[in-house]
Each structure stands twice: as structure tokens, then as C-alpha cells.
């Protein structure tokens, strides 16, 4: 097989890149190692920055999003029994965020791809990227029981933090920066209407809690738990009791419990790989960077990578210029590091630190009170949360 851009990974990054390239008249092939059912069933993030919504609209992939997405105009911070709302449009000049599950984005993009897009191969396991330094890199993959090759002009590694694309970077090229947090998140999906209209971020002495939603009928909630905790340690009653305690405020508010349909534990980690390009191989999304979910940046960073990458490939296709491709890594990493910083700061501010003392506790409260008392500090958080501008 031959194509201009070989895309490894059929998650939102790879699928959106394929859609944008298709609309620009650039041929590509997407290799996804899992089945379609698995790709459409992976539970991931659901908060979309304004720029992510704009990108999906530009790709013609927002018909359901515009009908079913829940537009949010702020978030609520809870600490010391108090509740404080941040008004995003007032703080950012009109920007909002939208709740729409990543699984639904993937379903929308797959449907478009199969209807009129470039080839999308499921159960096509990428084995290696070869000769990325040459003008004709090759992706070796296994599909339908036999090994095949995809000859490309460029390869885009959108295959996540454990994919093969990153392995094609020589050990002497670049560096990986990583930080592991000493706690995890227990995430649960519950068949019960949300107890809030907007997301609640709660800082409590017993640990962080987040109230989100997937739809007007389905709630998504998170608890800070010790790193290495098992879902077996958290029966339904214990989960709801702990959530109620951490969300408690000195006001008339009640958490609605309901049947829990899914639960999982996610370790918290920050990771950035530099550079994001080697020869004719470029990385996007989790293949290049991971952030803790506190700031809701993972999916949105992947989309910003892809927007820049699609723009760069379009410039090469239309004008024969590699200017944007040559600057792709540096442009992306500027935004990546800002999002990494924001996610780190939010995580440190809101989570109980296992090795913390009374001083750390007071410092966390001081940061939260600074945000809720200062329009300047609140605007800084709102600007980062709704999404920093895409690099020029």
C-alpha cells in the first residue's frame, strides 16, 4: 500500500487528522490496532475547549455535538464548606467549554471516515516505523493474519503512550520528562441525573473529588484514592458516602446517588517527549505527552496538535513549503508545556498530598482563596481551562 500520510492510531487524534487531510485533498491511511467496537467503546475525557469544538465543526464532524453537547459557562470550586463559581465568558471575553464524551467524537469521526473518507483499517496492528530519516518511511503492520507494508511520504504517530511510533525515535534523539503523582483517580459512571449544572472541583482534607456528567441522565464522578488502589476496595455505598463528604457545603445542596455502571482507577502522571518530530515521523496526542486529567487537557492537547499538523501538511501540499512542518515540534511544545504546567498546578492545589503537612494544607487554601478573591487570578485559570490560543 502507498499513501501520502500514514496515520497510526484510530483514536480522536488520528481520526480528526485523517478528516482534515481528506478535506484538504491529501490522501492518507489510518491503521487502528483494535476492533471498531473497542475503538468506539473506550471511555475517556468529555470536556472540550472552545478550540476543539471549532476544529470538529471545521472538519464537518459536529452535527451531533451541536445537538447533544452541553455548553458550560463556568465551573464551581468547593473548599472549606464554601462554593465559588467562576464565570468563564465574563472572565475570557465570551469563551465556553462543552461536555461531549470522547467516545461520541470517535463514533462521529469513524462514521464519516467509513462513509466518504480515506481508508481506515481496524485490527491493523502497527509493528514498526522504518526509515523515518529517509524521504520514504515505511510502516510495517499486521492485518487479516498477514504482515503488510504501508509506504508513506510522512508518518503521523497518533497511537498513544505505548504505541510503536515513539519507538522509532533513536535513543540519542530527544528526551522524555516525566512526573508520577502519589495518588490515583477512581472514576465512576452512574445512571443518575447530575447533581449540578456545571462541573464541581472539590478540595477536601480527605482528598479531591470531581462531579462531571456525560449527559442530562448520566453522571461521571471521580475520587482521589491512594496510588495502587483497587476498584474492589470501593463498593457502591463507600463511593457515595465519600463523594457526599467531599462535596459537602454549608448550603442547601444534596448529591444524588444512583446505580454505578462502570468504575476504573487511573494513575496520575505528567509526561512530555521532545522533540515531536524525527525526520518524516511526527507525533501527536498521547504519543508525545500525557497530563493528569485535573485540567481536562489530554484530548484538547491532541486536537491542537492535529490542527497544527493538518495546517502544516496542507501548506506542504498547496505551496510545497515545509515551513510549518519544520516548526511543528517547537510550536506544539510551547502549548504542551503550558498545559502541563496548568494541569500540574491544578492537581497540586486540589489534591490532598500524602506527604503534606499543615503548611501545605494552608498553602492550598491560600491559592484557592486567591483565585476566588482576585479577578486577575480567576481570569488566568479561566483562560487556561477554556484553552489557550493555538500557536500561529
mmCIF file of C-alpha atoms in Angstrom:
data_model
loop_
_atom_site.group_PDB
_atom_site.id
_atom_site.type_symbol
_atom_site.label_atom_id
_atom_site.label_comp_id
_atom_site.label_asym_id
_atom_site.label_seq_id
_atom_site.Cartn_x
_atom_site.Cartn_y
_atom_site.Cartn_z
ATOM 1 C CA UNK A 1 0.000 0.000 0.000
ATOM 2 C CA UNK A 2 1.079 3.565 -0.680
ATOM 3 C CA UNK A 3 -0.163 6.862 0.681
ATOM 4 C CA UNK A 4 0.996 10.385 1.428
ATOM 5 C CA UNK A 5 0.411 10.314 5.194
ATOM 6 C CA UNK A 6 0.302 7.056 7.121
ATOM 7 C CA UNK A 7 -1.591 7.574 10.382
ATOM 8 C CA UNK A 8 -1.016 5.109 13.210
ATOM 9 C CA UNK A 9 -3.900 5.133 15.674
ATOM 10 C CA UNK A 10 -7.659 5.410 15.226
ATOM 11 C CA UNK A 11 -8.425 7.487 18.293
ATOM 12 C CA UNK A 12 -9.664 11.084 18.126
ATOM 13 C CA UNK A 13 -6.238 12.469 17.126
ATOM 14 C CA UNK A 14 -5.672 10.091 14.216
ATOM 15 C CA UNK A 15 -9.280 10.213 13.004
ATOM 16 C CA UNK A 16 -9.508 14.009 13.154
ATOM 17 C CA UNK A 17 -6.193 14.352 11.324
ATOM 18 C CA UNK A 18 -7.466 11.995 8.610
ATOM 19 C CA UNK A 19 -10.661 14.014 8.271
ATOM 20 C CA UNK A 20 -8.835 17.336 7.986
ATOM 21 C CA UNK A 21 -6.371 15.922 5.437
ATOM 22 C CA UNK A 22 -9.216 14.416 3.396
ATOM 23 C CA UNK A 23 -10.958 17.795 3.226
ATOM 24 C CA UNK A 24 -7.656 19.359 2.093
ATOM 25 C CA UNK A 25 -7.266 16.811 -0.717
ATOM 26 C CA UNK A 26 -4.373 14.924 0.906
ATOM 27 C CA UNK A 27 -4.543 11.127 0.804
ATOM 28 C CA UNK A 28 -3.886 9.090 3.938
ATOM 29 C CA UNK A 29 -4.471 5.698 5.531
ATOM 30 C CA UNK A 30 -5.408 5.095 9.182
ATOM 31 C CA UNK A 31 -4.223 1.949 10.983
ATOM 32 C CA UNK A 32 -6.113 1.083 14.201
ATOM 33 C CA UNK A 33 -4.954 -1.957 16.147
ATOM 34 C CA UNK A 34 -8.281 -2.639 17.893
ATOM 35 C CA UNK A 35 -11.747 -3.537 16.629
ATOM 36 C CA UNK A 36 -14.277 -0.869 15.738
ATOM 37 C CA UNK A 37 -16.371 -1.823 18.780
ATOM 38 C CA UNK A 38 -13.381 -1.349 21.085
ATOM 39 C CA UNK A 39 -12.434 1.976 19.495
ATOM 40 C CA UNK A 40 -15.974 3.267 19.919
ATOM 41 C CA UNK A 41 -16.284 1.998 23.480
ATOM 42 C CA UNK A 42 -13.157 3.405 25.139
ATOM 43 C CA UNK A 43 -14.227 5.711 27.979
ATOM 44 C CA UNK A 44 -12.135 8.846 28.059
ATOM 45 C CA UNK A 45 -12.408 12.601 28.588
ATOM 46 C CA UNK A 46 -15.506 14.620 27.911
ATOM 47 C CA UNK A 47 -14.658 18.322 28.361
ATOM 48 C CA UNK A 48 -13.966 20.169 25.113
ATOM 49 C CA UNK A 49 -12.263 23.536 24.856
ATOM 50 C CA UNK A 50 -13.742 26.102 22.507
ATOM 51 C CA UNK A 51 -10.924 25.443 20.029
ATOM 52 C CA UNK A 52 -11.684 21.708 19.996
ATOM 53 C CA UNK A 53 -15.343 22.376 19.229
ATOM 54 C CA UNK A 54 -14.299 24.773 16.456
ATOM 55 C CA UNK A 55 -11.952 22.134 14.984
ATOM 56 C CA UNK A 56 -14.679 19.475 14.913
ATOM 57 C CA UNK A 57 -17.032 21.912 13.206
ATOM 58 C CA UNK A 58 -14.369 22.770 10.638
ATOM 59 C CA UNK A 59 -13.968 19.049 9.953
ATOM 60 C CA UNK A 60 -17.704 18.604 9.399
ATOM 61 C CA UNK A 61 -17.883 16.349 12.458
ATOM 62 C CA UNK A 62 -20.052 18.377 14.829
ATOM 63 C CA UNK A 63 -23.635 17.614 13.780
ATOM 64 C CA UNK A 64 -24.392 15.512 16.876
ATOM 65 C CA UNK A 65 -22.080 17.582 19.045
ATOM 66 C CA UNK A 66 -24.070 20.733 18.303
ATOM 67 C CA UNK A 67 -27.313 18.973 19.266
ATOM 68 C CA UNK A 68 -26.235 16.830 22.220
ATOM 69 C CA UNK A 69 -23.230 18.711 23.628
ATOM 70 C CA UNK A 70 -23.754 20.500 26.936
ATOM 71 C CA UNK A 71 -22.339 24.033 26.827
ATOM 72 C CA UNK A 72 -20.948 25.115 30.193
ATOM 73 C CA UNK A 73 -20.252 28.717 31.135
ATOM 74 C CA UNK A 74 -18.147 28.033 34.214
ATOM 75 C CA UNK A 75 -17.052 25.658 36.956
ATOM 76 C CA UNK A 76 -17.532 25.587 40.706
ATOM 77 C CA UNK A 77 -14.708 25.380 43.234
ATOM 78 C CA UNK A 78 -15.504 23.931 46.656
ATOM 79 C CA UNK A 79 -13.315 24.082 49.741
ATOM 80 C CA UNK A 80 -13.764 24.715 53.472
ATOM 81 C CA UNK A 81 -17.504 24.110 53.110
ATOM 82 C CA UNK A 82 -17.786 27.023 50.631
ATOM 83 C CA UNK A 83 -18.786 27.116 46.978
ATOM 84 C CA UNK A 84 -17.405 29.604 44.457
ATOM 85 C CA UNK A 85 -18.395 29.819 40.785
ATOM 86 C CA UNK A 86 -16.061 31.040 38.032
ATOM 87 C CA UNK A 87 -17.923 32.690 35.138
ATOM 88 C CA UNK A 88 -15.880 31.812 32.040
ATOM 89 C CA UNK A 89 -17.486 34.150 29.459
ATOM 90 C CA UNK A 90 -17.145 37.101 31.819
ATOM 91 C CA UNK A 91 -13.513 36.256 32.540
ATOM 92 C CA UNK A 92 -12.391 35.338 28.999
ATOM 93 C CA UNK A 93 -14.369 37.577 26.681
ATOM 94 C CA UNK A 94 -17.039 35.020 25.880
ATOM 95 C CA UNK A 95 -15.306 31.622 25.789
ATOM 96 C CA UNK A 96 -17.117 28.492 27.000
ATOM 97 C CA UNK A 97 -16.478 24.739 27.213
ATOM 98 C CA UNK A 98 -18.658 21.848 26.059
ATOM 99 C CA UNK A 99 -19.336 18.458 27.619
ATOM 100 C CA UNK A 100 -19.414 15.747 24.938
ATOM 101 C CA UNK A 101 -17.853 12.343 25.551
ATOM 102 C CA UNK A 102 -14.732 11.335 23.633
ATOM 103 C CA UNK A 103 -16.448 8.054 22.755
ATOM 104 C CA UNK A 104 -19.092 10.030 20.858
ATOM 105 C CA UNK A 105 -16.440 12.033 18.991
ATOM 106 C CA UNK A 106 -14.802 8.779 17.904
ATOM 107 C CA UNK A 107 -18.150 7.364 16.745
ATOM 108 C CA UNK A 108 -18.847 10.508 14.729
ATOM 109 C CA UNK A 109 -15.417 10.519 13.079
ATOM 110 C CA UNK A 110 -15.480 6.793 12.289
ATOM 111 C CA UNK A 111 -18.894 7.120 10.649
ATOM 112 C CA UNK A 112 -17.636 9.970 8.457
ATOM 113 C CA UNK A 113 -14.434 8.127 7.601
ATOM 114 C CA UNK A 114 -16.230 4.954 6.556
ATOM 115 C CA UNK A 115 -18.836 6.889 4.577
ATOM 116 C CA UNK A 116 -16.606 9.018 2.381
ATOM 117 C CA UNK A 117 -13.124 9.248 3.850
ATOM 118 C CA UNK A 118 -9.742 7.649 3.206
ATOM 119 C CA UNK A 119 -9.027 4.026 4.194
ATOM 120 C CA UNK A 120 -9.496 3.120 7.875
ATOM 121 C CA UNK A 121 -8.258 -0.370 8.758
ATOM 122 C CA UNK A 122 -9.368 -1.915 12.055
ATOM 123 C CA UNK A 123 -7.380 -4.726 13.684
ATOM 124 C CA UNK A 124 -4.338 -3.433 11.807
ATOM 125 C CA UNK A 125 -1.510 -3.655 14.321
ATOM 126 C CA UNK A 126 1.425 -1.407 13.553
ATOM 127 C CA UNK A 127 4.654 -3.302 14.189
ATOM 128 C CA UNK A 128 7.317 -0.714 13.391
ATOM 129 C CA UNK A 129 8.089 2.545 11.622
ATOM 130 C CA UNK A 130 11.156 2.088 9.434
ATOM 131 C CA UNK A 131 13.456 4.598 7.731
ATOM 132 C CA UNK A 132 11.857 7.763 9.218
ATOM 133 C CA UNK A 133 15.034 9.690 8.313
ATOM 134 C CA UNK A 134 14.541 8.951 4.610
ATOM 135 C CA UNK A 135 12.117 10.528 2.179
ATOM 136 C CA UNK A 136 10.063 7.323 2.097
ATOM 137 C CA UNK A 137 9.294 5.923 5.559
ATOM 138 C CA UNK A 138 7.529 2.574 5.846
ATOM 139 C CA UNK A 139 5.039 1.300 8.408
ATOM 140 C CA UNK A 140 5.043 -2.465 8.886
ATOM 141 C CA UNK A 141 1.716 -3.764 10.181
ATOM 142 C CA UNK A 142 -0.266 -6.972 10.591
ATOM 143 C CA UNK A 143 -3.779 -7.134 9.148
ATOM 144 C CA UNK A 144 -6.086 -10.072 8.449
ATOM 145 C CA UNK A 145 -3.441 -12.555 9.547
ATOM 146 C CA UNK A 146 -0.545 -11.398 7.406
ATOM 147 C CA UNK A 147 2.206 -8.813 7.579
ATOM 148 C CA UNK A 148 1.931 -5.873 5.188
ATOM 149 C CA UNK A 149 3.762 -2.610 4.491
ATOM 150 C CA UNK A 150 2.480 0.923 4.099
ATOM 151 C CA UNK A 151 4.817 3.154 2.077
ATOM 152 C CA UNK A 152 4.415 6.816 3.005
ATOM 153 C CA UNK A 153 5.790 10.253 2.401
ATOM 154 C CA UNK A 154 5.108 11.038 6.068
ATOM 155 C CA UNK A 155 4.039 9.077 9.150
ATOM 156 C CA UNK A 156 1.899 10.517 11.944
ATOM 157 C CA UNK A 157 2.154 8.622 15.234
ATOM 158 C CA UNK A 158 -1.200 9.052 16.974
ATOM 159 C CA UNK A 159 -1.010 5.687 18.728
ATOM 160 C CA UNK A 160 -0.814 6.708 22.372
ATOM 161 C CA UNK A 161 1.797 6.463 25.075
ATOM 162 C CA UNK A 162 2.500 2.757 24.483
ATOM 163 C CA UNK A 163 2.450 2.819 20.674
ATOM 164 C CA UNK A 164 5.224 1.921 18.249
ATOM 165 C CA UNK A 165 5.718 5.381 16.733
ATOM 166 C CA UNK A 166 7.722 6.714 19.663
ATOM 167 C CA UNK A 167 9.999 3.655 19.464
ATOM 168 C CA UNK A 168 11.196 4.816 16.037
ATOM 169 C CA UNK A 169 12.977 7.756 17.683
ATOM 170 C CA UNK A 170 16.627 6.784 18.256
ATOM 171 C CA UNK A 171 17.770 6.799 21.873
ATOM 172 C CA UNK A 172 20.129 9.653 21.003
ATOM 173 C CA UNK A 173 17.264 11.847 19.743
ATOM 174 C CA UNK A 174 15.393 13.883 22.295
ATOM 175 C CA UNK A 175 14.424 13.403 25.897
ATOM 176 C CA UNK A 176 11.437 12.363 27.974
ATOM 177 C CA UNK A 177 10.347 14.384 31.013
ATOM 178 C CA UNK A 178 8.011 12.596 33.447
ATOM 179 C CA UNK A 179 6.440 13.070 36.854
ATOM 180 C CA UNK A 180 4.332 10.488 38.713
ATOM 181 C CA UNK A 181 1.833 11.740 41.288
ATOM 182 C CA UNK A 182 1.435 9.793 44.554
ATOM 183 C CA UNK A 183 -2.308 9.200 44.090
ATOM 184 C CA UNK A 184 -4.836 7.946 41.561
ATOM 185 C CA UNK A 185 -8.406 8.703 40.489
ATOM 186 C CA UNK A 186 -11.320 6.346 40.983
ATOM 187 C CA UNK A 187 -13.752 7.229 38.197
ATOM 188 C CA UNK A 188 -17.373 6.040 38.177
ATOM 189 C CA UNK A 189 -20.232 6.363 35.731
ATOM 190 C CA UNK A 190 -23.682 6.410 37.304
ATOM 191 C CA UNK A 191 -27.159 6.205 35.794
ATOM 192 C CA UNK A 192 -28.449 9.237 37.651
ATOM 193 C CA UNK A 193 -29.038 12.867 36.566
ATOM 194 C CA UNK A 194 -26.139 15.127 37.614
ATOM 195 C CA UNK A 195 -26.489 16.930 40.917
ATOM 196 C CA UNK A 196 -25.042 20.078 39.360
ATOM 197 C CA UNK A 197 -25.364 22.180 36.218
ATOM 198 C CA UNK A 198 -21.598 22.656 35.821
ATOM 199 C CA UNK A 199 -18.507 20.744 36.916
ATOM 200 C CA UNK A 200 -17.617 20.841 40.615
ATOM 201 C CA UNK A 201 -13.965 20.691 41.703
ATOM 202 C CA UNK A 202 -13.805 19.942 45.435
ATOM 203 C CA UNK A 203 -10.742 20.199 47.641
ATOM 204 C CA UNK A 204 -11.205 18.288 50.908
ATOM 205 C CA UNK A 205 -8.837 17.176 53.654
ATOM 206 C CA UNK A 206 -9.677 13.550 52.780
ATOM 207 C CA UNK A 207 -8.913 14.058 49.112
ATOM 208 C CA UNK A 208 -10.075 15.618 45.860
ATOM 209 C CA UNK A 209 -13.453 14.970 44.222
ATOM 210 C CA UNK A 210 -14.883 15.980 40.837
ATOM 211 C CA UNK A 211 -18.505 15.953 39.724
ATOM 212 C CA UNK A 212 -18.927 15.855 35.943
ATOM 213 C CA UNK A 213 -21.509 14.391 33.580
ATOM 214 C CA UNK A 214 -21.880 12.559 30.297
ATOM 215 C CA UNK A 215 -25.464 13.642 29.569
ATOM 216 C CA UNK A 216 -28.509 15.050 31.393
ATOM 217 C CA UNK A 217 -29.192 11.479 32.573
ATOM 218 C CA UNK A 218 -25.672 10.168 33.281
ATOM 219 C CA UNK A 219 -23.221 11.417 35.905
ATOM 220 C CA UNK A 220 -19.461 10.948 35.855
ATOM 221 C CA UNK A 221 -17.677 11.333 39.204
ATOM 222 C CA UNK A 222 -14.115 10.995 40.456
ATOM 223 C CA UNK A 223 -12.430 10.453 43.811
ATOM 224 C CA UNK A 224 -8.784 10.834 44.756
ATOM 225 C CA UNK A 225 -7.602 7.439 46.047
ATOM 226 C CA UNK A 226 -4.174 6.111 47.074
ATOM 227 C CA UNK A 227 -1.933 5.137 44.192
ATOM 228 C CA UNK A 228 -2.343 1.445 43.538
ATOM 229 C CA UNK A 229 -5.900 1.302 44.924
ATOM 230 C CA UNK A 230 -8.223 -1.358 43.521
ATOM 231 C CA UNK A 231 -11.852 -0.937 42.490
ATOM 232 C CA UNK A 232 -12.553 -3.924 44.721
ATOM 233 C CA UNK A 233 -11.818 -1.696 47.711
ATOM 234 C CA UNK A 234 -14.643 0.658 46.725
ATOM 235 C CA UNK A 235 -18.172 -0.802 46.871
ATOM 236 C CA UNK A 236 -21.038 1.467 45.833
ATOM 237 C CA UNK A 237 -22.028 2.554 49.333
ATOM 238 C CA UNK A 238 -18.492 3.598 50.219
ATOM 239 C CA UNK A 239 -18.158 5.578 46.973
ATOM 240 C CA UNK A 240 -21.360 7.554 47.509
ATOM 241 C CA UNK A 241 -20.588 8.211 51.189
ATOM 242 C CA UNK A 242 -17.125 9.525 50.338
ATOM 243 C CA UNK A 243 -18.379 11.667 47.454
ATOM 244 C CA UNK A 244 -21.067 13.192 49.691
ATOM 245 C CA UNK A 245 -18.496 14.010 52.361
ATOM 246 C CA UNK A 246 -16.060 15.655 49.976
ATOM 247 C CA UNK A 247 -18.714 17.690 48.142
ATOM 248 C CA UNK A 248 -20.439 18.834 51.347
ATOM 249 C CA UNK A 249 -21.019 22.597 51.677
ATOM 250 C CA UNK A 250 -22.701 24.859 54.198
ATOM 251 C CA UNK A 251 -25.674 25.315 51.877
ATOM 252 C CA UNK A 252 -28.790 23.561 50.626
ATOM 253 C CA UNK A 253 -27.229 21.014 48.251
ATOM 254 C CA UNK A 254 -27.557 17.247 48.028
ATOM 255 C CA UNK A 255 -25.635 14.687 45.993
ATOM 256 C CA UNK A 256 -27.952 12.314 44.107
ATOM 257 C CA UNK A 257 -26.775 8.679 44.277
ATOM 258 C CA UNK A 258 -27.680 6.120 41.653
ATOM 259 C CA UNK A 259 -26.684 2.799 40.068
ATOM 260 C CA UNK A 260 -22.965 2.696 39.200
ATOM 261 C CA UNK A 261 -22.465 1.121 35.779
ATOM 262 C CA UNK A 262 -18.692 1.456 35.371
ATOM 263 C CA UNK A 263 -15.660 2.131 37.551
ATOM 264 C CA UNK A 264 -11.924 2.279 36.986
ATOM 265 C CA UNK A 265 -8.742 3.527 38.648
ATOM 266 C CA UNK A 266 -6.373 5.814 36.731
ATOM 267 C CA UNK A 267 -2.858 6.666 37.878
ATOM 268 C CA UNK A 268 -1.881 10.326 37.627
ATOM 269 C CA UNK A 269 1.133 11.208 35.506
ATOM 270 C CA UNK A 270 2.705 14.055 33.540
ATOM 271 C CA UNK A 271 4.975 13.211 30.589
ATOM 272 C CA UNK A 272 6.410 15.200 27.690
ATOM 273 C CA UNK A 273 8.583 13.822 24.890
ATOM 274 C CA UNK A 274 10.841 16.209 22.995
ATOM 275 C CA UNK A 275 11.044 16.669 20.074
ATOM 276 C CA UNK A 276 7.740 15.672 18.457
ATOM 277 C CA UNK A 277 9.311 15.129 15.025
ATOM 278 C CA UNK A 278 12.118 12.915 13.753
ATOM 279 C CA UNK A 279 12.720 13.009 10.022
ATOM 280 C CA UNK A 280 9.419 12.196 8.293
ATOM 281 C CA UNK A 281 7.810 10.921 11.514
ATOM 282 C CA UNK A 282 5.691 13.262 13.661
ATOM 283 C CA UNK A 283 3.944 12.529 16.960
ATOM 284 C CA UNK A 284 0.579 13.861 18.128
ATOM 285 C CA UNK A 285 -1.526 13.440 21.240
ATOM 286 C CA UNK A 286 -0.667 10.906 23.940
ATOM 287 C CA UNK A 287 2.200 9.552 21.853
ATOM 288 C CA UNK A 288 4.009 12.799 22.701
ATOM 289 C CA UNK A 289 2.547 13.946 26.006
ATOM 290 C CA UNK A 290 0.338 12.913 28.922
ATOM 291 C CA UNK A 291 -1.227 15.172 31.551
ATOM 292 C CA UNK A 292 -3.239 14.339 34.675
ATOM 293 C CA UNK A 293 -6.956 14.766 33.965
ATOM 294 C CA UNK A 294 -7.454 17.529 36.540
ATOM 295 C CA UNK A 295 -7.192 20.294 33.953
ATOM 296 C CA UNK A 296 -9.064 18.361 31.220
ATOM 297 C CA UNK A 297 -6.238 18.944 28.742
ATOM 298 C CA UNK A 298 -5.419 15.490 27.297
ATOM 299 C CA UNK A 299 -7.942 15.323 24.446
ATOM 300 C CA UNK A 300 -7.747 19.054 23.831
ATOM 301 C CA UNK A 301 -3.962 18.988 23.506
ATOM 302 C CA UNK A 302 -4.246 16.148 20.986
ATOM 303 C CA UNK A 303 -6.681 18.199 18.927
ATOM 304 C CA UNK A 304 -4.425 21.267 18.997
ATOM 305 C CA UNK A 305 -1.504 19.095 17.804
ATOM 306 C CA UNK A 306 -3.618 17.780 14.946
ATOM 307 C CA UNK A 307 -4.863 21.221 13.932
ATOM 308 C CA UNK A 308 -1.278 22.443 13.583
ATOM 309 C CA UNK A 309 -0.212 19.249 11.821
ATOM 310 C CA UNK A 310 -3.069 19.388 9.314
ATOM 311 C CA UNK A 311 -2.252 23.011 8.616
ATOM 312 C CA UNK A 312 1.404 22.087 8.062
ATOM 313 C CA UNK A 313 0.596 19.227 5.662
ATOM 314 C CA UNK A 314 -1.813 21.481 3.783
ATOM 315 C CA UNK A 315 0.878 24.136 3.374
ATOM 316 C CA UNK A 316 3.228 21.479 2.007
ATOM 317 C CA UNK A 317 0.532 20.139 -0.347
ATOM 318 C CA UNK A 318 -0.611 23.536 -1.633
ATOM 319 C CA UNK A 319 2.602 25.537 -1.610
ATOM 320 C CA UNK A 320 5.416 22.985 -1.448
ATOM 321 C CA UNK A 321 6.650 24.617 1.756
ATOM 322 C CA UNK A 322 7.893 22.730 4.823
ATOM 323 C CA UNK A 323 7.957 25.876 6.960
ATOM 324 C CA UNK A 324 5.174 24.776 9.335
ATOM 325 C CA UNK A 325 6.322 21.166 9.394
ATOM 326 C CA UNK A 326 9.819 22.305 10.318
ATOM 327 C CA UNK A 327 8.364 24.350 13.187
ATOM 328 C CA UNK A 328 5.716 21.817 14.200
ATOM 329 C CA UNK A 329 7.501 20.394 17.241
ATOM 330 C CA UNK A 330 8.507 23.747 18.709
ATOM 331 C CA UNK A 331 5.055 25.270 18.142
ATOM 332 C CA UNK A 332 3.280 22.326 19.760
ATOM 333 C CA UNK A 333 5.635 22.081 22.701
ATOM 334 C CA UNK A 334 5.070 25.703 23.694
ATOM 335 C CA UNK A 335 1.386 24.919 24.227
ATOM 336 C CA UNK A 336 2.071 21.449 25.634
ATOM 337 C CA UNK A 337 4.292 22.800 28.392
ATOM 338 C CA UNK A 338 1.765 25.498 29.314
ATOM 339 C CA UNK A 339 -0.984 22.866 29.539
ATOM 340 C CA UNK A 340 1.342 20.619 31.545
ATOM 341 C CA UNK A 341 2.053 23.477 33.949
ATOM 342 C CA UNK A 342 -1.658 24.268 34.310
ATOM 343 C CA UNK A 343 -2.561 20.620 34.924
ATOM 344 C CA UNK A 344 0.259 20.290 37.472
ATOM 345 C CA UNK A 345 -0.825 23.442 39.321
ATOM 346 C CA UNK A 346 -4.492 22.384 39.406
ATOM 347 C CA UNK A 347 -3.532 18.916 40.619
ATOM 348 C CA UNK A 348 -1.238 20.177 43.372
ATOM 349 C CA UNK A 349 -3.757 22.786 44.503
ATOM 350 C CA UNK A 350 -6.757 20.460 44.763
ATOM 351 C CA UNK A 351 -5.386 17.104 45.932
ATOM 352 C CA UNK A 352 -4.520 16.123 49.466
ATOM 353 C CA UNK A 353 -0.784 15.437 49.456
ATOM 354 C CA UNK A 354 0.108 12.111 51.145
ATOM 355 C CA UNK A 355 3.354 13.584 52.453
ATOM 356 C CA UNK A 356 1.894 17.039 53.115
ATOM 357 C CA UNK A 357 1.667 18.829 56.444
ATOM 358 C CA UNK A 358 -0.377 21.683 57.914
ATOM 359 C CA UNK A 359 1.690 24.204 55.973
ATOM 360 C CA UNK A 360 0.886 22.515 52.640
ATOM 361 C CA UNK A 361 -2.792 22.497 53.581
ATOM 362 C CA UNK A 362 -2.784 26.236 54.271
ATOM 363 C CA UNK A 363 -0.912 26.956 51.065
ATOM 364 C CA UNK A 364 -3.551 25.112 49.053
ATOM 365 C CA UNK A 365 -6.291 27.132 50.692
ATOM 366 C CA UNK A 366 -4.354 30.345 50.078
ATOM 367 C CA UNK A 367 -4.130 29.546 46.349
ATOM 368 C CA UNK A 368 -7.848 28.785 46.165
ATOM 369 C CA UNK A 369 -8.768 31.967 48.032
ATOM 370 C CA UNK A 370 -6.534 33.977 45.724
ATOM 371 C CA UNK A 371 -8.459 32.623 42.717
ATOM 372 C CA UNK A 372 -11.881 33.252 44.233
ATOM 373 C CA UNK A 373 -10.985 36.740 45.522
ATOM 374 C CA UNK A 374 -8.981 38.107 42.584
ATOM 375 C CA UNK A 375 -10.474 38.675 39.147
ATOM 376 C CA UNK A 376 -6.964 38.586 37.682
ATOM 377 C CA UNK A 377 -6.236 35.162 39.206
ATOM 378 C CA UNK A 378 -9.658 33.825 38.229
ATOM 379 C CA UNK A 379 -9.173 35.067 34.656
ATOM 380 C CA UNK A 380 -5.817 33.274 34.463
ATOM 381 C CA UNK A 381 -7.440 29.968 35.452
ATOM 382 C CA UNK A 382 -10.385 30.529 33.099
ATOM 383 C CA UNK A 383 -8.115 31.340 30.142
ATOM 384 C CA UNK A 384 -6.150 28.124 30.623
ATOM 385 C CA UNK A 385 -9.222 25.999 31.281
ATOM 386 C CA UNK A 386 -11.140 27.163 28.199
ATOM 387 C CA UNK A 387 -7.995 26.834 26.077
ATOM 388 C CA UNK A 388 -5.022 28.986 25.214
ATOM 389 C CA UNK A 389 -4.837 30.291 21.642
ATOM 390 C CA UNK A 390 -3.351 27.962 19.041
ATOM 391 C CA UNK A 391 0.220 28.983 18.233
ATOM 392 C CA UNK A 392 0.465 30.979 14.977
#
